[in-house]
Tab-separated table of C-alpha atoms and ligand atoms in Angstrom:
chain	number	residue	atom	x	y	z
A	15	MET	CA	0.000	0.000	0.000
A	16	PRO	CA	1.479	3.351	-0.982
A	17	SER	CA	1.453	5.913	1.804
A	18	PRO	CA	-0.914	8.901	1.493
A	19	VAL	CA	2.053	11.094	0.576
A	20	GLU	CA	3.159	8.708	-2.173
A	21	THR	CA	-0.381	8.484	-3.512
A	22	PHE	CA	-0.626	12.237	-3.468
A	23	LEU	CA	2.612	12.604	-5.389
A	24	LEU	CA	1.722	9.895	-7.904
A	25	GLN	CA	-1.745	11.242	-8.555
A	26	HIS	CA	-0.754	14.841	-8.674
A	27	HIS	CA	2.512	14.620	-10.531
A	28	GLU	CA	1.283	16.986	-13.203
A	29	LEU	CA	0.169	19.446	-10.567
A	30	THR	CA	3.475	19.409	-8.782
A	31	ARG	CA	5.321	19.710	-12.099
A	32	ARG	CA	3.442	22.936	-12.667
A	33	TYR	CA	4.630	24.136	-9.281
A	34	PHE	CA	8.123	23.391	-10.350
A	35	LEU	CA	7.701	25.506	-13.461
A	36	ARG	CA	6.191	28.366	-11.551
A	37	PHE	CA	8.334	28.484	-8.457
A	38	GLY	CA	11.537	26.991	-9.873
A	39	ALA	CA	13.223	30.297	-9.206
A	40	VAL	CA	12.786	30.313	-5.443
A	41	GLY	CA	15.928	28.228	-5.124
A	42	LEU	CA	14.396	25.134	-3.642
A	43	VAL	CA	15.000	22.948	-6.621
A	44	ALA	CA	18.507	22.877	-7.983
A	45	SER	CA	18.147	20.478	-10.867
A	46	GLY	CA	16.425	17.345	-12.109
A	47	SER	CA	12.882	16.664	-13.231
A	48	LEU	CA	11.312	16.115	-9.824
A	49	PRO	CA	8.539	18.600	-9.170
A	50	LEU	CA	9.062	21.141	-6.445
A	51	LEU	CA	6.629	19.686	-3.960
A	52	ALA	CA	8.112	16.222	-4.428
A	53	THR	CA	11.641	17.551	-4.302
A	54	SER	CA	11.093	19.560	-1.166
A	55	ILE	CA	9.378	16.622	0.459
A	56	ALA	CA	12.071	14.168	-0.647
A	57	ARG	CA	14.736	16.478	0.739
A	58	GLY	CA	12.768	17.053	3.883
A	59	ASP	CA	12.820	20.814	3.383
A	60	ALA	CA	9.056	21.291	3.125
A	61	ASP	CA	6.631	20.848	5.961
A	62	GLU	CA	4.308	18.208	4.546
A	63	ARG	CA	2.441	17.264	7.719
A	64	SER	CA	-0.862	18.353	6.208
A	65	LEU	CA	-0.391	15.848	3.372
A	66	ALA	CA	-0.938	13.049	5.862
A	67	HIS	CA	-4.571	14.130	6.044
A	68	LEU	CA	-5.632	13.613	2.470
A	69	GLU	CA	-8.950	11.978	1.763
A	70	SER	CA	-10.371	10.107	-1.215
A	71	TRP	CA	-12.806	11.868	-3.529
A	72	LEU	CA	-15.699	9.554	-2.648
A	73	THR	CA	-16.449	8.814	0.988
A	74	LYS	CA	-16.918	5.215	2.076
A	75	PRO	CA	-20.619	4.760	2.948
A	76	ASP	CA	-19.811	3.831	6.548
A	77	GLU	CA	-17.495	6.826	6.937
A	78	PHE	CA	-20.161	9.459	6.318
A	79	GLN	CA	-20.833	11.537	9.372
A	80	ASP	CA	-24.276	11.045	10.811
A	81	VAL	CA	-26.321	13.917	12.194
A	82	SER	CA	-29.803	12.450	11.989
A	83	ARG	CA	-32.236	12.520	14.838
A	84	GLY	CA	-34.412	9.934	16.498
A	85	ASP	CA	-34.733	8.314	19.902
A	86	PRO	CA	-33.832	5.580	19.275
A	87	MET	CA	-32.205	6.295	15.903
A	88	PRO	CA	-34.179	4.245	13.373
A	89	HIS	CA	-30.983	2.676	12.017
A	90	SER	CA	-30.030	1.417	15.480
A	91	LEU	CA	-33.166	-0.739	15.788
A	92	PRO	CA	-32.508	-4.492	15.693
A	93	GLU	CA	-33.075	-6.036	12.279
A	94	ALA	CA	-36.246	-7.853	13.433
A	95	ARG	CA	-37.739	-4.562	14.578
A	96	ARG	CA	-36.687	-2.816	11.378
A	97	ALA	CA	-38.452	-5.576	9.426
A	98	GLU	CA	-41.601	-4.991	11.507
A	99	VAL	CA	-41.703	-1.242	10.831
A	100	GLY	CA	-40.864	-1.525	7.127
A	101	LEU	CA	-37.212	-0.556	7.238
A	102	THR	CA	-35.855	-3.539	5.312
A	103	ARG	CA	-35.950	-4.065	1.556
A	104	GLU	CA	-38.345	-7.007	2.108
A	105	THR	CA	-40.853	-5.012	4.145
A	106	TRP	CA	-40.469	-1.411	2.955
A	107	LYS	CA	-43.603	0.416	1.803
A	108	LEU	CA	-44.098	3.955	0.569
A	109	GLU	CA	-47.457	5.699	0.776
A	110	VAL	CA	-48.102	8.570	-1.630
A	111	LEU	CA	-51.187	10.405	-0.450
A	112	SER	CA	-53.099	13.637	-0.805
A	113	ASP	CA	-52.400	16.075	2.071
A	114	PRO	CA	-55.615	16.017	4.153
A	115	ASP	CA	-55.109	19.679	5.190
A	116	HIS	CA	-54.444	21.021	1.687
A	117	PRO	CA	-55.762	18.296	-0.593
A	118	ALA	CA	-54.467	17.740	-4.091
A	119	ARG	CA	-56.746	15.893	-6.511
A	120	LEU	CA	-55.302	12.416	-7.138
A	121	HIS	CA	-57.015	9.603	-9.012
A	122	GLU	CA	-54.800	6.802	-7.712
A	123	PRO	CA	-53.255	7.526	-4.317
A	124	MET	CA	-50.889	4.795	-3.142
A	125	SER	CA	-51.994	3.762	0.323
A	126	ALA	CA	-51.321	0.929	2.750
A	127	ALA	CA	-55.040	0.635	3.509
A	128	ASP	CA	-55.872	0.001	-0.165
A	129	ARG	CA	-52.805	-2.211	-0.569
A	130	THR	CA	-51.587	0.111	-3.301
A	131	ALA	CA	-48.487	1.392	-1.475
A	132	LEU	CA	-45.228	1.060	-3.406
A	133	ASP	CA	-42.978	-1.774	-2.249
A	134	PHE	CA	-39.284	-2.328	-2.924
A	135	ALA	CA	-39.945	-4.773	-5.781
A	136	GLY	CA	-42.138	-2.121	-7.416
A	137	LEU	CA	-39.392	0.455	-6.984
A	138	MET	CA	-36.837	-1.935	-8.537
A	139	GLN	CA	-39.196	-2.458	-11.461
A	140	LEU	CA	-39.300	1.300	-12.049
A	141	GLY	CA	-35.523	1.289	-11.657
A	142	GLU	CA	-35.098	-1.032	-14.623
A	143	THR	CA	-36.090	1.735	-17.003
A	144	HIS	CA	-35.721	4.920	-14.944
A	145	SER	CA	-32.778	4.589	-12.557
A	146	VAL	CA	-30.219	7.403	-12.474
A	147	ARG	CA	-26.901	7.930	-10.701
A	148	PHE	CA	-25.152	11.130	-9.830
A	149	PRO	CA	-22.391	12.354	-7.530
A	150	LYS	CA	-23.333	14.693	-4.698
A	151	VAL	CA	-21.806	15.964	-1.516
A	152	MET	CA	-24.101	15.596	1.520
A	153	THR	CA	-23.758	18.653	3.749
A	154	CYS	CA	-25.717	19.657	6.813
A	155	LEU	CA	-26.803	23.282	6.492
A	156	ASN	CA	-26.112	23.802	10.180
A	157	LEU	CA	-22.714	22.109	10.373
A	158	GLY	CA	-21.312	23.429	7.129
A	159	CYS	CA	-18.676	20.740	6.890
A	160	PRO	CA	-19.535	18.088	4.282
A	161	LEU	CA	-20.631	14.763	5.791
A	162	GLY	CA	-19.513	12.782	2.758
A	163	ASN	CA	-19.282	12.742	-1.037
A	164	GLY	CA	-21.067	9.895	-2.820
A	165	ILE	CA	-22.631	8.553	-5.985
A	166	TRP	CA	-26.339	8.251	-5.258
A	167	GLU	CA	-28.622	5.991	-7.279
A	168	GLY	CA	-32.383	5.830	-7.455
A	169	VAL	CA	-35.631	6.396	-9.332
A	170	PRO	CA	-36.817	9.947	-10.006
A	171	LEU	CA	-39.588	10.776	-7.542
A	172	ARG	CA	-41.728	12.055	-10.438
A	173	GLU	CA	-42.079	8.496	-11.793
A	174	VAL	CA	-43.882	7.529	-8.592
A	175	LEU	CA	-45.756	10.837	-8.368
A	176	TRP	CA	-47.254	10.326	-11.855
A	177	ARG	CA	-48.552	6.891	-10.840
A	178	THR	CA	-50.998	8.616	-8.462
A	179	GLU	CA	-52.525	10.389	-11.476
A	180	PRO	CA	-52.689	13.883	-9.997
A	181	ARG	CA	-55.187	16.169	-11.724
A	182	GLN	CA	-55.058	19.568	-10.017
A	183	ASP	CA	-54.471	21.543	-6.814
A	184	LEU	CA	-50.932	20.244	-6.556
A	185	ARG	CA	-48.290	22.844	-5.653
A	186	ARG	CA	-45.993	21.211	-3.169
A	187	VAL	CA	-44.666	17.805	-2.205
A	188	PHE	CA	-43.704	17.005	1.345
A	189	TYR	CA	-42.314	13.808	2.768
A	190	HIS	CA	-41.098	12.187	5.952
A	191	GLY	CA	-39.573	8.958	7.156
A	192	TYR	CA	-40.047	6.488	9.954
A	193	HIS	CA	-39.927	8.343	13.284
A	194	ASN	CA	-40.721	5.738	15.945
A	195	ASP	CA	-44.455	6.435	15.493
A	196	ASP	CA	-43.966	9.536	17.619
A	197	ALA	CA	-45.292	12.739	16.024
A	198	ALA	CA	-42.828	14.823	18.044
A	199	GLN	CA	-39.939	13.020	16.311
A	200	MET	CA	-41.163	13.606	12.763
A	201	PHE	CA	-38.539	15.230	10.529
A	202	ARG	CA	-40.196	16.494	7.370
A	203	SER	CA	-39.013	18.235	4.249
A	204	SER	CA	-40.692	19.686	1.169
A	205	LEU	CA	-40.204	20.837	-2.414
A	206	PRO	CA	-42.240	22.782	-4.945
A	207	VAL	CA	-43.875	20.228	-7.232
A	208	GLY	CA	-42.173	21.800	-10.239
A	209	ARG	CA	-38.750	20.791	-8.912
A	210	VAL	CA	-39.898	17.192	-8.667
A	211	LEU	CA	-41.491	17.131	-12.116
A	212	GLU	CA	-38.679	18.831	-14.007
A	213	ASP	CA	-34.927	19.340	-13.606
A	214	PRO	CA	-33.962	22.977	-14.142
A	215	PHE	CA	-30.424	24.110	-15.012
A	216	ASP	CA	-29.285	20.590	-16.001
A	217	LEU	CA	-29.616	19.370	-12.422
A	218	PRO	CA	-30.024	15.655	-11.773
A	219	PRO	CA	-33.541	14.649	-10.687
A	220	VAL	CA	-34.866	14.377	-7.139
A	221	ILE	CA	-34.691	10.646	-6.453
A	222	LEU	CA	-35.957	7.847	-4.263
A	223	CYS	CA	-32.462	6.616	-3.500
A	224	TYR	CA	-31.561	2.993	-2.729
A	225	LYS	CA	-27.852	2.775	-3.535
A	226	LEU	CA	-24.764	4.735	-2.517
A	227	ASN	CA	-21.413	4.173	-4.267
A	228	GLY	CA	-22.891	1.148	-6.059
A	229	GLN	CA	-24.014	-0.613	-2.854
A	230	TRP	CA	-27.406	-0.931	-1.189
A	231	LEU	CA	-28.133	2.035	1.018
A	232	THR	CA	-27.334	1.018	4.598
A	233	PRO	CA	-29.662	1.709	7.539
A	234	GLU	CA	-27.204	4.407	8.728
A	235	ARG	CA	-27.455	6.256	5.417
A	236	GLY	CA	-31.272	6.097	5.443
A	237	GLY	CA	-31.936	2.726	3.833
A	238	PRO	CA	-33.745	0.999	2.450
A	239	VAL	CA	-34.918	4.189	0.714
A	240	ARG	CA	-34.250	7.886	1.236
A	241	VAL	CA	-34.918	10.988	-0.801
A	242	VAL	CA	-31.870	12.702	-2.331
A	243	VAL	CA	-32.217	16.269	-3.620
A	244	PRO	CA	-29.070	16.951	-5.684
A	245	GLU	CA	-28.690	20.708	-5.184
A	246	ALA	CA	-29.951	20.943	-1.611
A	247	TYR	CA	-28.469	20.747	1.864
A	248	GLY	CA	-28.904	17.468	3.730
A	249	PHE	CA	-32.186	18.288	5.457
A	250	LYS	CA	-34.091	17.880	2.147
A	251	SER	CA	-32.760	14.335	1.759
A	252	ILE	CA	-35.070	12.500	4.146
A	253	LYS	CA	-33.916	9.106	5.385
A	254	TRP	CA	-35.987	5.953	6.067
A	255	LEU	CA	-38.659	7.347	3.748
A	256	THR	CA	-42.203	6.106	4.357
A	257	HIS	CA	-44.598	8.886	3.292
A	258	VAL	CA	-44.947	11.382	0.472
A	259	TYR	CA	-47.814	13.886	0.563
A	260	LEU	CA	-49.005	15.732	-2.505
A	261	SER	CA	-50.310	19.036	-1.297
A	262	ASN	CA	-51.867	22.303	-2.331
A	263	ILE	CA	-50.036	24.184	0.431
A	264	ALA	CA	-48.348	27.285	-1.012
A	265	THR	CA	-45.355	27.542	1.313
A	266	ALA	CA	-42.486	25.442	2.593
A	267	ASN	CA	-43.438	23.298	5.582
A	268	ASP	CA	-40.056	21.732	6.345
A	269	THR	CA	-39.193	20.873	9.947
A	270	TYR	CA	-35.960	22.818	9.377
A	271	ALA	CA	-37.965	25.989	8.621
A	272	GLU	CA	-39.072	26.026	12.273
A	273	GLN	CA	-35.438	26.477	13.347
A	274	ASN	CA	-34.671	29.744	11.557
A	275	ASN	CA	-33.085	27.974	8.567
A	276	ASP	CA	-33.307	29.298	5.015
A	277	VAL	CA	-34.866	26.199	3.493
A	278	ASP	CA	-34.731	27.433	-0.114
A	279	SER	CA	-30.954	27.689	-0.223
A	280	PRO	CA	-28.977	25.517	-2.656
A	281	LEU	CA	-25.431	24.371	-1.842
A	282	LYS	CA	-22.836	27.119	-1.551
A	283	THR	CA	-19.266	27.064	-2.788
A	284	PHE	CA	-16.614	27.251	-0.048
A	285	CYS	CA	-13.280	25.747	0.902
A	286	ALA	CA	-11.323	24.686	3.960
A	287	THR	CA	-7.980	23.143	4.802
A	288	LEU	CA	-7.879	19.437	5.566
A	289	ARG	CA	-5.415	19.947	8.372
A	290	PHE	CA	-2.652	22.385	9.003
A	291	PRO	CA	0.323	22.229	11.385
A	292	SER	CA	0.018	24.735	14.229
A	293	GLU	CA	3.777	25.231	14.384
A	294	VAL	CA	6.272	25.284	11.488
A	295	LYS	CA	9.955	26.043	11.150
A	296	ALA	CA	11.145	29.374	9.793
A	297	GLY	CA	12.132	29.365	6.134
A	298	THR	CA	10.442	26.020	5.505
A	299	PRO	CA	7.927	25.945	2.667
A	300	ILE	CA	4.586	24.551	3.855
A	301	ALA	CA	2.556	22.096	1.789
A	302	VAL	CA	-1.141	22.798	2.298
A	303	THR	CA	-4.076	20.689	1.148
A	304	GLY	CA	-7.767	21.266	1.480
A	305	TYR	CA	-11.161	20.569	0.022
A	306	ALA	CA	-13.741	22.738	-1.646
A	307	GLN	CA	-17.462	22.195	-1.729
A	308	VAL	CA	-18.493	22.985	-5.293
A	309	GLY	CA	-21.868	24.640	-4.900
A	310	ILE	CA	-24.605	25.506	-7.358
A	311	SER	CA	-22.428	28.230	-8.930
A	312	GLY	CA	-19.399	26.024	-9.553
A	313	LEU	CA	-15.792	26.687	-8.648
A	314	SER	CA	-13.205	28.628	-10.601
A	315	LYS	CA	-10.496	29.254	-7.997
A	316	VAL	CA	-9.253	28.446	-4.548
A	317	GLN	CA	-7.042	31.111	-3.012
A	318	THR	CA	-4.991	31.406	0.155
A	319	TRP	CA	-3.705	34.391	2.076
A	320	VAL	CA	-1.112	34.286	4.826
A	321	HIS	CA	-1.268	37.210	7.188
A	322	ASN	CA	1.441	38.093	9.702
A	323	GLU	CA	-0.460	39.083	12.842
A	324	ALA	CA	2.057	41.870	13.444
A	325	ASP	CA	0.991	43.557	10.183
A	326	GLU	CA	-2.044	45.725	9.677
A	327	MET	CA	-5.207	44.118	8.357
A	328	PRO	CA	-6.345	45.055	4.834
A	329	GLU	CA	-8.808	47.941	4.438
A	330	ASP	CA	-11.903	45.944	3.581
A	331	GLY	CA	-12.054	43.979	6.793
A	332	ARG	CA	-15.350	42.193	6.441
A	333	PHE	CA	-14.558	39.689	3.697
A	334	PHE	CA	-10.862	40.614	3.230
A	335	THR	CA	-11.547	41.496	-0.393
A	336	ASP	CA	-8.395	43.648	-0.643
A	337	ALA	CA	-6.033	41.080	0.844
A	338	PRO	CA	-3.199	39.698	-1.333
A	339	TRP	CA	-4.898	36.395	-2.168
A	340	ARG	CA	-2.789	33.875	-4.094
A	341	ASP	CA	-4.231	31.138	-6.293
A	342	ALA	CA	-3.863	27.547	-5.105
A	343	GLU	CA	-4.103	24.546	-7.428
A	344	ILE	CA	-7.413	22.763	-7.793
A	345	LEU	CA	-6.321	19.144	-8.010
A	346	PRO	CA	-7.322	17.196	-11.115
A	347	PRO	CA	-9.582	14.134	-10.783
A	348	PRO	CA	-7.666	11.360	-9.005
A	349	ASP	CA	-7.059	8.037	-10.777
A	350	SER	CA	-8.975	6.230	-8.082
A	351	MET	CA	-12.206	7.779	-6.797
A	352	GLY	CA	-12.240	5.734	-3.568
A	353	GLY	CA	-15.430	5.303	-1.545
A	354	ASP	CA	-15.444	1.492	-1.848
A	355	ILE	CA	-17.138	1.577	-5.269
A	356	PRO	CA	-17.172	-1.940	-6.748
A	357	ASP	CA	-14.066	-2.596	-8.908
A	358	ASP	CA	-12.900	0.924	-8.077
A	359	ARG	CA	-14.863	2.099	-11.110
A	360	VAL	CA	-17.629	4.703	-11.259
A	361	PRO	CA	-20.836	2.780	-12.185
A	362	PRO	CA	-21.984	3.088	-15.826
A	363	ASN	CA	-24.355	5.960	-16.685
A	364	THR	CA	-23.271	8.090	-13.751
A	365	MET	CA	-24.123	11.688	-14.622
A	366	GLY	CA	-21.008	13.773	-15.217
A	367	PHE	CA	-18.854	10.737	-16.127
A	368	ASP	CA	-17.877	9.230	-19.464
A	369	ASN	CA	-19.435	5.804	-19.936
A	370	ASP	CA	-16.544	4.222	-21.761
A	371	THR	CA	-13.704	5.455	-19.623
A	372	GLY	CA	-15.460	5.960	-16.285
A	373	ARG	CA	-13.655	9.311	-16.080
A	374	PRO	CA	-15.326	12.663	-15.285
A	375	LEU	CA	-16.429	14.731	-18.301
A	376	ASN	CA	-15.320	17.995	-16.702
A	377	TRP	CA	-13.722	19.052	-13.454
A	378	PRO	CA	-14.485	20.027	-10.810
A	379	LEU	CA	-17.996	18.566	-10.802
A	380	ARG	CA	-20.734	20.839	-9.538
A	381	LEU	CA	-22.423	19.826	-6.243
A	382	THR	CA	-19.518	17.591	-5.240
A	383	LYS	CA	-16.127	18.025	-3.599
A	384	ALA	CA	-12.821	19.015	-5.105
A	385	HIS	CA	-9.391	19.006	-3.488
A	386	TRP	CA	-6.704	21.643	-3.685
A	387	ALA	CA	-3.089	22.112	-2.715
A	388	THR	CA	-0.568	24.872	-2.490
A	389	LEU	CA	2.990	25.355	-1.333
A	390	LEU	CA	3.414	28.348	0.952
A	391	PRO	CA	6.855	29.898	0.799
A	392	GLY	CA	9.000	29.730	3.938
A	393	LEU	CA	8.312	32.518	6.474
A	394	PRO	CA	10.248	34.378	9.149
A	395	PRO	CA	9.374	33.612	12.782
A	396	GLY	CA	6.092	35.077	13.996
A	397	GLU	CA	2.386	34.559	14.518
A	398	TYR	CA	0.360	34.042	11.345
A	399	SER	CA	-3.124	33.318	10.053
A	400	LEU	CA	-3.770	31.276	6.942
A	401	ARG	CA	-7.075	31.998	5.272
A	402	CYS	CA	-8.560	30.294	2.228
A	403	ARG	CA	-11.480	31.187	0.013
A	404	THR	CA	-13.166	30.038	-3.195
A	405	VAL	CA	-14.158	32.090	-6.212
A	406	ASP	CA	-17.214	30.593	-7.920
A	407	SER	CA	-17.688	30.399	-11.665
A	408	HIS	CA	-19.544	33.735	-11.655
A	409	GLY	CA	-16.572	35.431	-10.017
A	410	HIS	CA	-18.062	35.711	-6.527
A	411	ALA	CA	-15.430	35.343	-3.828
A	412	GLN	CA	-16.481	33.517	-0.682
A	413	PRO	CA	-18.638	34.176	1.336
A	414	MET	CA	-20.513	36.077	-1.359
A	415	PRO	CA	-22.990	35.985	-3.004
A	416	ARG	CA	-24.981	34.529	-0.053
A	417	PRO	CA	-23.042	35.316	3.111
A	418	PHE	CA	-25.764	34.563	5.681
A	419	ARG	CA	-25.134	31.701	8.060
A	420	LYS	CA	-28.614	30.240	8.076
A	421	SER	CA	-28.560	29.589	4.327
A	422	GLY	CA	-25.447	27.400	4.725
A	423	HIS	CA	-21.833	27.771	5.793
A	424	ALA	CA	-19.547	29.912	3.641
A	425	ALA	CA	-17.476	31.829	6.193
A	426	ILE	CA	-13.804	32.212	5.352
A	427	GLU	CA	-11.696	29.723	7.321
A	428	ARG	CA	-8.876	31.053	9.462
A	429	VAL	CA	-6.079	28.800	10.731
A	430	ARG	CA	-3.595	30.327	13.162
A	431	PHE	CA	-0.037	29.046	13.202
A	432	THR	CA	3.316	29.933	14.654
A	433	VAL	CA	6.578	30.048	12.751
A	434	VAL	CA	9.491	29.246	15.064
A	435	SER	CA	13.160	29.789	14.440
B	2	MTE	N1	-35.657	10.805	8.636
B	2	MTE	C1	-34.660	11.702	8.755
B	2	MTE	N2	-33.992	12.087	7.652
B	2	MTE	C2	-32.975	12.980	7.733
B	2	MTE	C3	-32.626	13.556	8.986
B	2	MTE	C4	-33.350	13.135	10.142
B	2	MTE	O1	-33.087	13.566	11.264
B	2	MTE	N3	-34.343	12.202	9.990
B	2	MTE	N4	-31.606	14.492	9.054
B	2	MTE	C5	-31.368	15.228	7.809
B	2	MTE	C6	-30.214	16.096	7.878
B	2	MTE	S1	-30.414	17.521	8.769
B	2	MTE	C7	-29.064	15.814	7.188
B	2	MTE	S2	-27.790	16.930	7.173
B	2	MTE	C8	-28.896	14.541	6.409
B	2	MTE	C9	-27.630	13.809	6.764
B	2	MTE	O2	-27.467	12.683	5.922
B	2	MTE	P1	-26.454	11.522	6.280
B	2	MTE	O3	-26.781	10.989	7.658
B	2	MTE	O4	-26.599	10.462	5.224
B	2	MTE	O5	-25.059	12.100	6.275
B	2	MTE	O6	-29.992	13.665	6.593
B	2	MTE	C10	-31.260	14.311	6.595
B	2	MTE	N5	-32.312	13.337	6.609
B	3	MO	MO1	-28.668	18.771	8.524
């Protein structure tokens, strides 16, 4: 097994070669074809501690962070109990009903009472002709830090919606999952019906998801079936799905709306370091790596700025717009995507990937993660702050254009470090 540093160097040889070309003059590299980052690491004259904290592009399903609620958590129930309450593939049922408070006119609701609820076999049947796969980063609006990056597979929700034969008075769809039959534990989300029926701006569809990274969705990730909304924060992607209501309500009725969240906010673009040493030696170049969440407006740049705390702050203090930001490198797609995908190959027909080669069609991919790296020049002793920011494909530097916390994290990260002699 190659070490993370070796993998990094192998996979990003081209990137580091470009460093060599750009910074060849700083005197770190005397001769030879080794790229600067590799050379400085090989010679031990760069601080590469942050390279030990690289991560794969896809997250292993069991390494996603879990922030879901429930007492007990539905995924922690013993298998026999999960079978009883419909949380196994054998027993799962989905009801698609008219909202009794704001009824929509449906000809064929799918209900347990009428034995017309959708079961897993029925969903698989729809999957034969309608299944889709797409990569997406799952991020909690309130945490900000991505919980994991995955390839999600399922059937567009609209395929099931149309089976109920809606006629009119349908403006919104809301849905919830198993919540221990306790109304107080219900966690509900909603979408305008138009978003379910059609995919604007080349977005993937809203799906009833049953696979992650080519494997059945585990109970922890919301299996057997969860909703996944490609462009949204995690709270729209309801786990352990059991009920969909077709409604004539005119406004969002998400559980998250009751907690001061902006529930109409698509994923933002932002970046952070993966890890950074708190103390480095004077004059030693510092290898920095990080990730970026590629939001709805894409990603054109990642930039870093090192500020000596003894120096004055730039004029425009709020978002440091005037600071001397320097471009970092957005890393190209790695050879191996990770995430425990079968045969280490992105499944066929994954949106954004070439079918023949399994390679991404462009990079970085919107609504997923990207990684970045930079080599900071050696510094004199002192107290410093490293900040990083993204610039989206419309030219908006983080945290703009939507700087408010309750529509998702985009604050500029600050890492303090000390340079010692
Ligand atoms: N049924 C249910 N679904 C849920 C939640 C929940 O508490 N209950 N939490 C939501 C929130 S707030 C987030 S951020 C995501 C997290 O998804 P993950 O656990 O797969 O990372 O699940 C969403 N789906
Ligand atoms: Mo969340």
